[in-house]
Short mmCIF file of C-alpha atoms in Angstrom, two decimals:
data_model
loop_
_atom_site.label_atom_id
_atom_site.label_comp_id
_atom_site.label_asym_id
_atom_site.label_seq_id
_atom_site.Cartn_x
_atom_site.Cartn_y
_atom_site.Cartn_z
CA UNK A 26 -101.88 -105.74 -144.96
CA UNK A 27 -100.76 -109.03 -146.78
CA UNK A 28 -99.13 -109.40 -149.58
CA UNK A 29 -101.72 -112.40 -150.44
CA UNK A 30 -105.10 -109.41 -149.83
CA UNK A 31 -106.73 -107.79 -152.40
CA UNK A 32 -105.93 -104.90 -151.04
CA UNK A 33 -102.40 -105.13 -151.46
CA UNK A 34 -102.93 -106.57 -155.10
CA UNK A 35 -105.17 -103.99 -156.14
CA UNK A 36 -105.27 -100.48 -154.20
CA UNK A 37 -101.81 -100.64 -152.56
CA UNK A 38 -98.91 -101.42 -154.65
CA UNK A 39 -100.48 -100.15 -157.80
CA UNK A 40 -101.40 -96.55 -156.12
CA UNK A 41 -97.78 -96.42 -154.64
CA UNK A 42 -96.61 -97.50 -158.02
CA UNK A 43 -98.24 -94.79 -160.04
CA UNK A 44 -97.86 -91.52 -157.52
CA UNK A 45 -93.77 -92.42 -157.10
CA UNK A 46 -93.41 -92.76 -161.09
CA UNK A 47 -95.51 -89.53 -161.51
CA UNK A 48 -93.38 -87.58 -158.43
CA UNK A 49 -90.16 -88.69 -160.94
CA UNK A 50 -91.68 -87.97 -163.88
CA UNK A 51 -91.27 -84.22 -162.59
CA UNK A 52 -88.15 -85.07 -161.23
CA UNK A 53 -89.08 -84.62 -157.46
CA UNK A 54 -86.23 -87.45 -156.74
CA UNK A 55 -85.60 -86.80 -153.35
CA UNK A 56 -89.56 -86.33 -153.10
CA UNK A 57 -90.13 -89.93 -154.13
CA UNK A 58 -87.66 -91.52 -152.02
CA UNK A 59 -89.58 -89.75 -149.16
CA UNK A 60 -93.03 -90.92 -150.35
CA UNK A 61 -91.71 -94.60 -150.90
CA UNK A 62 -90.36 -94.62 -147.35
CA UNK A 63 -93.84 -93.08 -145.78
CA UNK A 64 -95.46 -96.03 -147.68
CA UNK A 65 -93.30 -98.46 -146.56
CA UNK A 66 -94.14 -97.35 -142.82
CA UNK A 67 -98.03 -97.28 -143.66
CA UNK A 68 -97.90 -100.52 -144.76
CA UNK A 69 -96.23 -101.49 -141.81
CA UNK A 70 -98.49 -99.76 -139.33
CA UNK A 71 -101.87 -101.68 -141.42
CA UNK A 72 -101.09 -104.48 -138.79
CA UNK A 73 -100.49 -102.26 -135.40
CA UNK A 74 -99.94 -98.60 -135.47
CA UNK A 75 -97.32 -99.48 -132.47
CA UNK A 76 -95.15 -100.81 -134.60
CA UNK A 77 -94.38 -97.87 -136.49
CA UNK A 78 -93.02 -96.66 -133.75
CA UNK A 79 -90.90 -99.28 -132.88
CA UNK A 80 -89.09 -99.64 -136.39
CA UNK A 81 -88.42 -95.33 -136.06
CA UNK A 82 -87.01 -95.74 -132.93
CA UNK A 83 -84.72 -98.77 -134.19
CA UNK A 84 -83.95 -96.97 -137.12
CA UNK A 85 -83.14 -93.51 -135.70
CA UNK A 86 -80.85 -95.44 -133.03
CA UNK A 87 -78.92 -97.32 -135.70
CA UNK A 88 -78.59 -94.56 -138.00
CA UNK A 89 -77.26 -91.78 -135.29
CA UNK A 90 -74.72 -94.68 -134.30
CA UNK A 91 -73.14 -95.09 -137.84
CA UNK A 92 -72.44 -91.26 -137.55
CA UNK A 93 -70.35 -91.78 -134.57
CA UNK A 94 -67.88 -93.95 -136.39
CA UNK A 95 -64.60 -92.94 -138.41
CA UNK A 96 -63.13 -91.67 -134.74
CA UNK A 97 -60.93 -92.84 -132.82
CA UNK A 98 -60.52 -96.88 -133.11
CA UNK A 99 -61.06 -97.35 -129.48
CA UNK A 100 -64.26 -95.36 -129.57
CA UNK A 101 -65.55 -97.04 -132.55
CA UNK A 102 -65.15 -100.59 -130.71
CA UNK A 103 -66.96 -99.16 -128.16
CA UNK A 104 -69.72 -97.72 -130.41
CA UNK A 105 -69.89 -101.45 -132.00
CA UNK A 106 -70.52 -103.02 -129.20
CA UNK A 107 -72.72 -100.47 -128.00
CA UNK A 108 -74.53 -100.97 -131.20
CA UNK A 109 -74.91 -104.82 -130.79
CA UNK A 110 -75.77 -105.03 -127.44
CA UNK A 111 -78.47 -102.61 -128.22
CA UNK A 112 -79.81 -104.22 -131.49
CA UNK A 113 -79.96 -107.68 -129.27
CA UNK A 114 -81.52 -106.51 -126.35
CA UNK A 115 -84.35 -104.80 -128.71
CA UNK A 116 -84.79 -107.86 -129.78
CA UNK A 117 -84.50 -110.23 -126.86
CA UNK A 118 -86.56 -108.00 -125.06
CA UNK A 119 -89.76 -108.75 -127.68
CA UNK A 120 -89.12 -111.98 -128.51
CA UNK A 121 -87.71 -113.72 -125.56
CA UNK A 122 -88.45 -112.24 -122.54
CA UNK A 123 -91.56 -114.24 -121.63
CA UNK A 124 -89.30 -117.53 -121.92
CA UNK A 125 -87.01 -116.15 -120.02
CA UNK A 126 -89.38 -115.20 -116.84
CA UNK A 127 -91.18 -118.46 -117.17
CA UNK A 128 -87.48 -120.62 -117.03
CA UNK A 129 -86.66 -118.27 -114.26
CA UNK A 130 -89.51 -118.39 -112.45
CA UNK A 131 -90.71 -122.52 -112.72
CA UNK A 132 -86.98 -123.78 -113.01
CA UNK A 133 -85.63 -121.40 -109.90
CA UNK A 134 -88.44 -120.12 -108.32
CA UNK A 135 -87.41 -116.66 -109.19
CA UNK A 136 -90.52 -114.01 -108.67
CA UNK A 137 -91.12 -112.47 -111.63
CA UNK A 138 -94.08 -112.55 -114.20
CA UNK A 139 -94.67 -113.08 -117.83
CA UNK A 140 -96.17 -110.03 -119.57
CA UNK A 141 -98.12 -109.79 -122.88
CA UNK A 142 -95.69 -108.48 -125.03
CA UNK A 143 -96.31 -106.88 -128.89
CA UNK A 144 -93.93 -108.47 -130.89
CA UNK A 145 -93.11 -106.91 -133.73
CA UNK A 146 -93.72 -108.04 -137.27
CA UNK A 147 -90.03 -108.39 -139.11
CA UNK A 148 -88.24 -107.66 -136.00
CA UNK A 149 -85.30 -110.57 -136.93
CA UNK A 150 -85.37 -109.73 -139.98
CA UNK A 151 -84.86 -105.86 -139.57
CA UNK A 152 -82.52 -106.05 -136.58
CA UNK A 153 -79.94 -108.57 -138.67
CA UNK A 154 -79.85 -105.91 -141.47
CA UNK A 155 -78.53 -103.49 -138.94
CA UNK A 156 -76.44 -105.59 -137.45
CA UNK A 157 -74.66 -106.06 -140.47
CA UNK A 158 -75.06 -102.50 -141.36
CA UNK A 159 -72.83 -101.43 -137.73
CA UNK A 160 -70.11 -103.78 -138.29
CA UNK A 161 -70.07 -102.81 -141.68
CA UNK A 162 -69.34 -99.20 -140.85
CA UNK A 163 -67.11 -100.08 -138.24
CA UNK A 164 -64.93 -101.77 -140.99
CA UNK A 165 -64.85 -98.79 -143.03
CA UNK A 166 -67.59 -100.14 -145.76
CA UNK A 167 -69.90 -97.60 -145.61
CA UNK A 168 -70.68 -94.64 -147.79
CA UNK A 169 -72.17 -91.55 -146.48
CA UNK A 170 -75.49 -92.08 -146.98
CA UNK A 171 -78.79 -89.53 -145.98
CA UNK A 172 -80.91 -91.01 -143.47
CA UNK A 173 -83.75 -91.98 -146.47
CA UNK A 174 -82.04 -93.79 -147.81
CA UNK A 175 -80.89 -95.68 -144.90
CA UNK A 176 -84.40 -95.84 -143.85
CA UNK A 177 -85.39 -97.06 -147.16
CA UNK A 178 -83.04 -99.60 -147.09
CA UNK A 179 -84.44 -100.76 -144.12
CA UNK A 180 -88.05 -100.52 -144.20
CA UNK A 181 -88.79 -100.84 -148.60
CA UNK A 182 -91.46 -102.70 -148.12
CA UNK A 183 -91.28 -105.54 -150.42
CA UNK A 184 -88.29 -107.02 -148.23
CA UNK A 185 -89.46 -105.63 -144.80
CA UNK A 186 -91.65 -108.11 -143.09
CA UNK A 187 -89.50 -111.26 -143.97
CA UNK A 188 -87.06 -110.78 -145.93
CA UNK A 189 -84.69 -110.49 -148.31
CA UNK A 190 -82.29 -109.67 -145.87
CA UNK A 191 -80.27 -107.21 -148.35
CA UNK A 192 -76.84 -105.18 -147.80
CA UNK A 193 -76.52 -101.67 -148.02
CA UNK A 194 -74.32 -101.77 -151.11
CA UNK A 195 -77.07 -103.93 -152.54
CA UNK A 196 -79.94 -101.54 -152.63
CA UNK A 197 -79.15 -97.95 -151.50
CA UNK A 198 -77.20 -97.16 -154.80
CA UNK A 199 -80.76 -98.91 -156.66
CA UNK A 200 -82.56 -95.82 -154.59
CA UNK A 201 -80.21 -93.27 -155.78
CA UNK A 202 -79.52 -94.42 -159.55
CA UNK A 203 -81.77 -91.95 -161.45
CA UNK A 204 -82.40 -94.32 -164.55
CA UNK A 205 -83.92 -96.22 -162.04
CA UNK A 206 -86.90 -93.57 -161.95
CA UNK A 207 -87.86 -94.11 -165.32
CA UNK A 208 -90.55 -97.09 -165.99
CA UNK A 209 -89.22 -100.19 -167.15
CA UNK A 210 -91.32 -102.31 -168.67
CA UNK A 211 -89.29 -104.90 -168.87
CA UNK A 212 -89.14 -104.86 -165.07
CA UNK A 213 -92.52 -104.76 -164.97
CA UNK A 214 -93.66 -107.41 -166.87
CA UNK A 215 -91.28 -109.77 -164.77
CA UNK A 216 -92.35 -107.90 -161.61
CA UNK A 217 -96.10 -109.23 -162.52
CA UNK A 218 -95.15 -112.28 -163.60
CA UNK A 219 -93.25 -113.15 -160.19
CA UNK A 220 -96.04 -111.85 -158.39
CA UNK A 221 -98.96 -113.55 -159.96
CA UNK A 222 -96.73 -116.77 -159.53
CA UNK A 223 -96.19 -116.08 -155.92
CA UNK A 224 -99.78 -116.01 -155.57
CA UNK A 225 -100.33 -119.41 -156.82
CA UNK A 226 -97.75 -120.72 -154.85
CA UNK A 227 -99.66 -119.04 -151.69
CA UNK A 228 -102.80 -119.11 -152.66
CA UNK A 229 -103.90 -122.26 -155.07
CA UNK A 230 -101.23 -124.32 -153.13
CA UNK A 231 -99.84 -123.60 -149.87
CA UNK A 232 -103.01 -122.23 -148.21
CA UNK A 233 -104.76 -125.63 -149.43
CA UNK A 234 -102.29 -127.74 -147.39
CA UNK A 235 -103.62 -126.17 -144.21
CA UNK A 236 -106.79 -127.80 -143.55
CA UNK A 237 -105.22 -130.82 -144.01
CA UNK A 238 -102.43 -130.29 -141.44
CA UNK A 239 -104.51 -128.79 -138.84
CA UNK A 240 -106.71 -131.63 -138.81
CA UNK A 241 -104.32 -134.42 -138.78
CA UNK A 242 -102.37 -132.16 -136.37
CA UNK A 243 -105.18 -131.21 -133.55
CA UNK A 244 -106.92 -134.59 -133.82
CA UNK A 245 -102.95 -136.77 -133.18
CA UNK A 246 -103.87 -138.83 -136.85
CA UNK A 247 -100.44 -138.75 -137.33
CA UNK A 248 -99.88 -141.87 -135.14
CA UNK A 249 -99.46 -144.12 -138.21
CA UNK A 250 -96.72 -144.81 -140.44
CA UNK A 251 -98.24 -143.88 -143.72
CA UNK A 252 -100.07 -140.81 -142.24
CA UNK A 253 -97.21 -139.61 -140.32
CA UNK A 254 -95.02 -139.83 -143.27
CA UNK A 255 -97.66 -137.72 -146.04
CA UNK A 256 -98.03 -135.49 -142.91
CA UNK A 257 -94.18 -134.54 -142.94
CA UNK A 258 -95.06 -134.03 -146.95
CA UNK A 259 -97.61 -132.05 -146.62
CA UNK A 260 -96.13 -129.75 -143.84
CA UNK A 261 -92.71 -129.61 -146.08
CA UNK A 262 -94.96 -128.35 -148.93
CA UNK A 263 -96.60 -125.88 -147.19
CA UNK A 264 -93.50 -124.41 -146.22
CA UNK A 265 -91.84 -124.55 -149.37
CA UNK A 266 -94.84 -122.58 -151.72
CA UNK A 267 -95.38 -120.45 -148.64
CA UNK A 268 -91.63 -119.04 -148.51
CA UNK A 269 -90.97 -119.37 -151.93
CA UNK A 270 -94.39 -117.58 -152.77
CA UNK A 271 -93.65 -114.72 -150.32
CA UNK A 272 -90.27 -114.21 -151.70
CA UNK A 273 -91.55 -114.49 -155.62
CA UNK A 274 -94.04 -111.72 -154.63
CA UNK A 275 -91.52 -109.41 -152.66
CA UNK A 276 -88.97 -109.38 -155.53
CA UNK A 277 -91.94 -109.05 -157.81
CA UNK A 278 -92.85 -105.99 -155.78
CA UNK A 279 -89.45 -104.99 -155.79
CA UNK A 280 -88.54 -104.59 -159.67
CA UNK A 281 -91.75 -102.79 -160.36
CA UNK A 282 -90.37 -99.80 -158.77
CA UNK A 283 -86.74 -100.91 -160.99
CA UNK A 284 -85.35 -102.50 -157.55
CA UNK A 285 -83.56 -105.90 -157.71
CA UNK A 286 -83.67 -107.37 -154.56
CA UNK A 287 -81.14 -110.58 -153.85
CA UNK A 288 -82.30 -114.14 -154.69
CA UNK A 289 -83.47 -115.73 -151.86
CA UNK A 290 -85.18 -119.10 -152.65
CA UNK A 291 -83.34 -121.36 -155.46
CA UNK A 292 -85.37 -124.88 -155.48
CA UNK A 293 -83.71 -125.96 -152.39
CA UNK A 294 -85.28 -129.64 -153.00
CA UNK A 295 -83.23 -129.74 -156.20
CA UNK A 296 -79.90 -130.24 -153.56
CA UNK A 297 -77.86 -133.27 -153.85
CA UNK A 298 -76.59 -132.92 -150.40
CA UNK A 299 -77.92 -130.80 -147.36
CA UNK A 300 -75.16 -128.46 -147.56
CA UNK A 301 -76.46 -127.80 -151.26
CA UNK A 302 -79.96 -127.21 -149.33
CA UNK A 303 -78.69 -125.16 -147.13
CA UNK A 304 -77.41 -122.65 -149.49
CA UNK A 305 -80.58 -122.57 -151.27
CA UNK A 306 -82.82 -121.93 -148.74
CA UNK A 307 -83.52 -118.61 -147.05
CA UNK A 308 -80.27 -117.86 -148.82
CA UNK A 309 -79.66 -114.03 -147.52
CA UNK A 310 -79.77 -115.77 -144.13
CA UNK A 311 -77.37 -118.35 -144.61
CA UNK A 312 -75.29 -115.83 -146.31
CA UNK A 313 -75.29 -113.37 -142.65
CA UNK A 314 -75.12 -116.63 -140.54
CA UNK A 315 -71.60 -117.22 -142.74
CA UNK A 316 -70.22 -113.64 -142.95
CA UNK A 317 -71.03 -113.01 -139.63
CA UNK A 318 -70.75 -115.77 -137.18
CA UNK A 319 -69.55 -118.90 -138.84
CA UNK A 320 -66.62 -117.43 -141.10
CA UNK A 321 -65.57 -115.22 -137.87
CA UNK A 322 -65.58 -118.35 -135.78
CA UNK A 323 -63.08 -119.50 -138.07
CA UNK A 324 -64.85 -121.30 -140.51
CA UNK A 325 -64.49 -124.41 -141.85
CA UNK A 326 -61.41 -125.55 -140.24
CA UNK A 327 -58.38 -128.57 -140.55
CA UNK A 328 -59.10 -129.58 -136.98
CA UNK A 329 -62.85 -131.10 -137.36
CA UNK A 330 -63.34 -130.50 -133.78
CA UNK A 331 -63.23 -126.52 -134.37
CA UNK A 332 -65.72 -126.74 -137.28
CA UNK A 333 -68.04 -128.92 -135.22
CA UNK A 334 -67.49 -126.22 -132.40
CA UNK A 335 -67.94 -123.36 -135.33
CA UNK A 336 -71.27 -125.03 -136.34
CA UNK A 337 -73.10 -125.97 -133.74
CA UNK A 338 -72.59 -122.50 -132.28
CA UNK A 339 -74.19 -121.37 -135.94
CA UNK A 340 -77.10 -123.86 -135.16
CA UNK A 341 -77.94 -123.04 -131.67
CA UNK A 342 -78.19 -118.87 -133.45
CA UNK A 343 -80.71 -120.16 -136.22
CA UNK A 344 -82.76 -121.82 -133.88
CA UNK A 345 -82.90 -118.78 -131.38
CA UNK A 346 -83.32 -116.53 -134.10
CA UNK A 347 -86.45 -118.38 -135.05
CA UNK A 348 -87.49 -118.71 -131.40
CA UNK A 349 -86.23 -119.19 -128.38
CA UNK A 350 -87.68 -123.12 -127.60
CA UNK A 351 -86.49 -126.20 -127.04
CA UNK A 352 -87.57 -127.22 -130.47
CA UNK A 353 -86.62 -124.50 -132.51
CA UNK A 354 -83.06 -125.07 -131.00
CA UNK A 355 -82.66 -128.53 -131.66
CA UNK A 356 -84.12 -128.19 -135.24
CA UNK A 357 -80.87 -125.78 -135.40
CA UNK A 358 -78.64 -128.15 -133.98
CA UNK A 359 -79.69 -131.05 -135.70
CA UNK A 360 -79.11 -129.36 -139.29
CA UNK A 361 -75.40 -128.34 -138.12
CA UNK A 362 -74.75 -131.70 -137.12
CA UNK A 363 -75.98 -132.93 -140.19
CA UNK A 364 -73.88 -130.27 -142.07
CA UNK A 365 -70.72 -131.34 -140.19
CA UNK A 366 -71.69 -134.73 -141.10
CA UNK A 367 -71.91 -133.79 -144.68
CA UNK A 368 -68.32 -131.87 -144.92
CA UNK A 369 -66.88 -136.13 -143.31
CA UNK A 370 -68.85 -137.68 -146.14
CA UNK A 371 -67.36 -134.95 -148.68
CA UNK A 372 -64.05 -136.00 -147.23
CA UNK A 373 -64.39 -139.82 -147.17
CA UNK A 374 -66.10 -139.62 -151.06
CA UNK A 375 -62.98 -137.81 -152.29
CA UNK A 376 -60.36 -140.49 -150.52
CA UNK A 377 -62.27 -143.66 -151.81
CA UNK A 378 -63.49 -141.75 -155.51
CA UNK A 379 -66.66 -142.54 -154.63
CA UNK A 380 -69.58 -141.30 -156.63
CA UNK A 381 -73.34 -141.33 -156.03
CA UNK A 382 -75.86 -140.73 -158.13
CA UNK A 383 -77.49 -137.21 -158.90
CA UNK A 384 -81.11 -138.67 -158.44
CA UNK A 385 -80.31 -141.06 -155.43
CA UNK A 386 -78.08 -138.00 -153.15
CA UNK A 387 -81.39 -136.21 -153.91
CA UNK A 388 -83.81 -138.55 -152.95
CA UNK A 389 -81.26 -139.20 -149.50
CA UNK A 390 -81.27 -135.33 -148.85
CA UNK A 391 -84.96 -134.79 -149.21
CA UNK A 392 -86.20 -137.99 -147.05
CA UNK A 393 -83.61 -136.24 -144.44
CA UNK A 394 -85.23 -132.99 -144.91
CA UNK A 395 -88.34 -135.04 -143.86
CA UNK A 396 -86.91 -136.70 -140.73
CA UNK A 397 -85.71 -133.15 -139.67
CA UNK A 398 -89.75 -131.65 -139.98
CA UNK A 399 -91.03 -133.49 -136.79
CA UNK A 400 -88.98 -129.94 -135.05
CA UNK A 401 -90.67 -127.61 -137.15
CA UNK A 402 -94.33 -129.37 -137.32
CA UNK A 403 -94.49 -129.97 -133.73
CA UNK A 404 -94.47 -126.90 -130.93
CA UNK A 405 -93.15 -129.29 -128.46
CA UNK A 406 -90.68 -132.01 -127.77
CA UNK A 407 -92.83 -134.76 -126.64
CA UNK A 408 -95.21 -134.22 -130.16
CA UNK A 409 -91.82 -133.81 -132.12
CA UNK A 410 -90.39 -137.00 -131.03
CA UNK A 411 -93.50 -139.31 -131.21
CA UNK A 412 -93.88 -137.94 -135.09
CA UNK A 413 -90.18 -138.97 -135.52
CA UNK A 414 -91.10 -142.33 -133.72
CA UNK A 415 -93.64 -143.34 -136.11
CA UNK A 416 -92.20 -142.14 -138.75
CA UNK A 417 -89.35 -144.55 -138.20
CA UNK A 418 -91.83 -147.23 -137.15
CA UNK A 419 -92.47 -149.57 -140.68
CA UNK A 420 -94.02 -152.32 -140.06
CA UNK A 421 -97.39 -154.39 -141.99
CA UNK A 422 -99.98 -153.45 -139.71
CA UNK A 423 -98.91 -149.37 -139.82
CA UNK A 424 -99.73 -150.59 -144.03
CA UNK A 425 -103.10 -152.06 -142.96
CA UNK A 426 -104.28 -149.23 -141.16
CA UNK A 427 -103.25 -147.06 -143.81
CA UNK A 428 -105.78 -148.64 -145.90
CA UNK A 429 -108.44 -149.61 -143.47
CA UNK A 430 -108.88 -146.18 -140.97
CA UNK A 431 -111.47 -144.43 -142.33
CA UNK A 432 -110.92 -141.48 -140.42
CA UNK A 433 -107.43 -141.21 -142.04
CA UNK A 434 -108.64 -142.00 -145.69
CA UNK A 435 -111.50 -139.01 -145.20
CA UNK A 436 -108.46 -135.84 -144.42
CA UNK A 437 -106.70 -137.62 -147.03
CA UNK A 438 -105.59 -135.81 -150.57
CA UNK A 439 -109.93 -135.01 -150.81
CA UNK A 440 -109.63 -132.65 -147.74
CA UNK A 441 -107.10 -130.29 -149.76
CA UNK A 442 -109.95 -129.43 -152.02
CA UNK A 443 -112.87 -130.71 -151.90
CA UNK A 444 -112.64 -132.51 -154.92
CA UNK A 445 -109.87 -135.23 -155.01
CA UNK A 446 -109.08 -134.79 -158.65
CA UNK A 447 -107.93 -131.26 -157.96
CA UNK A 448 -106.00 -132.91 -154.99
CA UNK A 449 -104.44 -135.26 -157.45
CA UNK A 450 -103.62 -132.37 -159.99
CA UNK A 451 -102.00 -130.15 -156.98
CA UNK A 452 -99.82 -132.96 -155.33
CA UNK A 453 -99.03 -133.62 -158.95
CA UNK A 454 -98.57 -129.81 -159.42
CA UNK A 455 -96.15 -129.27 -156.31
CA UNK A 456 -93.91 -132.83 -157.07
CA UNK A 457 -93.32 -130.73 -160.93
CA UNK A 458 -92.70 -127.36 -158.84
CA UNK A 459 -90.78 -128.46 -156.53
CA UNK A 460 -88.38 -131.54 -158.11
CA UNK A 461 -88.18 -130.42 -161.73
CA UNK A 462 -89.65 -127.09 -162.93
CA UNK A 463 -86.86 -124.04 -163.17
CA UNK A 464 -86.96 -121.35 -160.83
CA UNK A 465 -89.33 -118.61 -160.63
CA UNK A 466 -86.43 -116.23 -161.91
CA UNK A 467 -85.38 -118.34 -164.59
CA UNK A 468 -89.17 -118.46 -165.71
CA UNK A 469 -89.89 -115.19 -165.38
CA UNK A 470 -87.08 -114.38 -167.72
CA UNK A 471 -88.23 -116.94 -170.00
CA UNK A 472 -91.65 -115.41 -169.99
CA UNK A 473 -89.96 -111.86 -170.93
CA UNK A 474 -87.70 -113.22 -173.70
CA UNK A 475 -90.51 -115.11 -175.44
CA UNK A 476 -92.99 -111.39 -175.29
CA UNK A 477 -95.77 -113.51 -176.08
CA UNK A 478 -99.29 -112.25 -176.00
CA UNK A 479 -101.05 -115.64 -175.81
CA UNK A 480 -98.58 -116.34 -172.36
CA UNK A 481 -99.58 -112.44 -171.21
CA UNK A 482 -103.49 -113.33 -171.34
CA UNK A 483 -102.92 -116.47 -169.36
CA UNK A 484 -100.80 -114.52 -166.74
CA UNK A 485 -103.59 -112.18 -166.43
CA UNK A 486 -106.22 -114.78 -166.29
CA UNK A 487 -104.19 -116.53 -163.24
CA UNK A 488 -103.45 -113.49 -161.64
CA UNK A 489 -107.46 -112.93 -161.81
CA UNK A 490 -108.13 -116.65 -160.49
CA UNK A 491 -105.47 -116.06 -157.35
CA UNK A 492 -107.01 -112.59 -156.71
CA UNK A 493 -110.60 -113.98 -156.56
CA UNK A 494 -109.26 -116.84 -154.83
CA UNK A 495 -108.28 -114.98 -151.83
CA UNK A 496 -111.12 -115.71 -149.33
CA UNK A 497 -109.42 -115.79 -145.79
CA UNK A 498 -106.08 -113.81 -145.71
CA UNK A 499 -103.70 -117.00 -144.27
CA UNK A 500 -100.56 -114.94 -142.66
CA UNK A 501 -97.14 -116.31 -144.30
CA UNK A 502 -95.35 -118.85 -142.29
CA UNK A 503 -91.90 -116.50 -141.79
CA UNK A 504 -94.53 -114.29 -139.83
CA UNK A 505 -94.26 -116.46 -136.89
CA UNK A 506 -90.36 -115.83 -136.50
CA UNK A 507 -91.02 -112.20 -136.34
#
């Protein structure tokens, strides 16, 4: 089950919505909990049934570790590790063990076979929040808390599949804070709102971006300098309304049942600098890449040559967290280079009193944000680096074609929809979105304050449009990093 299906939209979240307010309205608290959680697996198990089982098992291991702690210190180092090791190799085993057997077995001849593994749906995302959950405990952070409510914390479906990646002392006190079992309808009006703007973002925008990048993609249009260039657009776009409308539409989810999950998408191509970008994209991310690998690396450091070691050891993670290919890992390296490169410039700026313009370090960040997409639009190095080629390849007869190849000019801005006036309008649309319109929190609390009735009929009236609109469920991008 998607969050962009009509049967999430209407059967779903709005029968899990009314039974848990109606087991609270009788004050069957502990009741509730347990019926949210048994939701939160069912809607899991919609995509395999085997999964279920995976998550229990992760979540029973993880859970019966954090009661082992607050003994002695040398056994909780050992339970730490323990834990670690464990959480990794769950997730190593799913995710990378096919790699593994085919390096091992082309590169050294070793004789051993790839299998055809399951892969669970949200398994990075799940295992991180344990992760941090173990070496929380083993610091001394963590309450006593019943095993719902860890469960909840892991598996509340809203966040499960990809994210927020929330804390513990972000969401299990939500769960057992008993004003929080009352409707709010505050909450809920913002909840919709959020959600019925994800959906537009998924929906009306991102899903209409596809076509277009599958054909330019499959048929290698992208060997011209014009093309290649509104090819890194379009790909960029996707991305962007695809995350941000999956997040919009899990904290939507979220605050309807009074639950604020953490922000996790803040207009990232607003940033002046790709540090800036960095921080506002997949933000709960960043922020357990920081806590805990970069800032226990040592940080930022005096000595340049330990923050270069500090981030490129951050990089190569990202990129293996995403998957374990070439690609992936040099799109990770490549952004921590570019990040050390950024903290020199910051240094350099402040010794000469430099300044550069707000609109000109944002039209430099997002142009590199574009050189950097050849390593996430591209599943291999030889496609990666002849997109980067022509994209770096000006010259008047790349112009020419532009104009000229009518094969190019018919998966133009048409192809989107399949009238190029609405193509206009939504390239329009996105530009507006993405370089100058607020966030979707900062609207949705706009759209509260105002409690206007004329801005409630539109909502509904768009929510109807993206609902009806939903003709072929298009899986969000995060799915594909598990």
């Amino acid at each position: 089950m998607l969050f962009n299906s009509v049967e999430y939209i209407l059967c779903f979240l709005p029968v899990v919505f009314g039974l848990y307010f109606f087991f609270n309205k009788f004050k069957l608290y502990n009741f509730s909990l347990l019926f949210l959680l048994f939701a939160s697996l069912f809607f899991y198990s919609t995509y395999k049934i085997e999964y279920a089982y995976i998550i229990v098992f992760s979540i029973l291991f993880n859970y019966s570790l954090s009661l082992v702690f607050k003994r002695k210190k040398i056994i909780n180092k050992f339970v730490l590790f323990f834990g670690i090791l464990g959480n990794i190799l769950l997730l190593a085993g799913f995710k990378y063990f096919n790699f593994v057997a085919e390096v091992l077995k082309t590169q050294l001849h070793f004789p051993i076979n790839t299998i055809e593994i399951l892969v669970p749906l949200g398994i990075s995302f799940f295992t991180i929040q344990q992760i941090s959950y173990i070496v929380d405990c083993y610091k001394g952070k963590i309450k006593e808390y019943s095993f719902i409510n860890y469960a909840l914390f892991i598996c509340f479906f809203p966040q499960f599949l990809a994210g927020p990646i929330v804390r513990h002392q972000e969401i299990i006190p939500q769960f057992q804070n008993i004003k929080n079992r009352i409707i709010n309808q505050e909450n809920i009006f913002k909840g919709l709102f959020l959600i019925t703007l994800g959906l537009l973002k998924k929906v009306l925008i991102a899903d209409n971006f596809v076509d277009f990048i599958n054909c330019v993609d499959s048929n290698g249009l992208f060997h011209n300098f014009g093309l290649s260039w509104f090819f890194a657009f379009a790909k960029v776009a996707q991305g962007y309304f695809d995350f941000s409308g999956y997040c919009d539409i899990a904290l939507g989810s979220a605050l309807l049942f009074n639950i604020k999950l953490p922000e996790n998408f803040n207009s990232p191509f607003k940033a002046k600098n790709i540090i800036d970008y960095w921080n506002r994209w997949h933000m709960t991310l960043v922020r357990f890449l920081k806590d805990y690998v970069f800032y226990p690396l040592g940080g930022v450091q005096k000595n340049m040559v330990k923050t270069f070691f500090n981030l490129i050891v951050v990089g190569g993670v990202y990129g293996c967290w995403k998957a374990v290919s070439p690609v992936n890992i040099i799109y990770g390296l490549i952004n921590a280079l570019l990040i050390y490169f950024n903290l020199l410039w910051k240094k350099l700026i402040l010794k000469l009193n430099f300044k550069i313009s707000g609109f000109i370090a944002n039209l430099i960040t997002f142009i590199t944000i574009l050189l950097t997409t050849p390593f996430i639009a591209q599943t291999n190095l030889k496609s990666s680096f002849t997109l980067l080629k022509t994209m770096l390849e000006f010259n008047l007869d790349s112009i020419s074609q532009w104009h000229l190849n009518k094969t190019i000019i018919e998966f133009l801005p048409g192809k989107i929809f399949e009238d190029a006036s609405l193509s206009i309008i939504l390239l329009v649309f996105s530009f507006y979105m993405m370089f100058i319109s607020k966030n979707s929190s900062e609207l949705a609390d706009k759209y509260v304050e105002a409690n206007n009735t004329f801005y409630t009929v539109i909502l509904a009236l768009v929510l109807t449009i993206c609902t009806l609109s939903i003709t072929r469920y298009q899986e969000f991008v995060y799915f594909n990093f598990n």
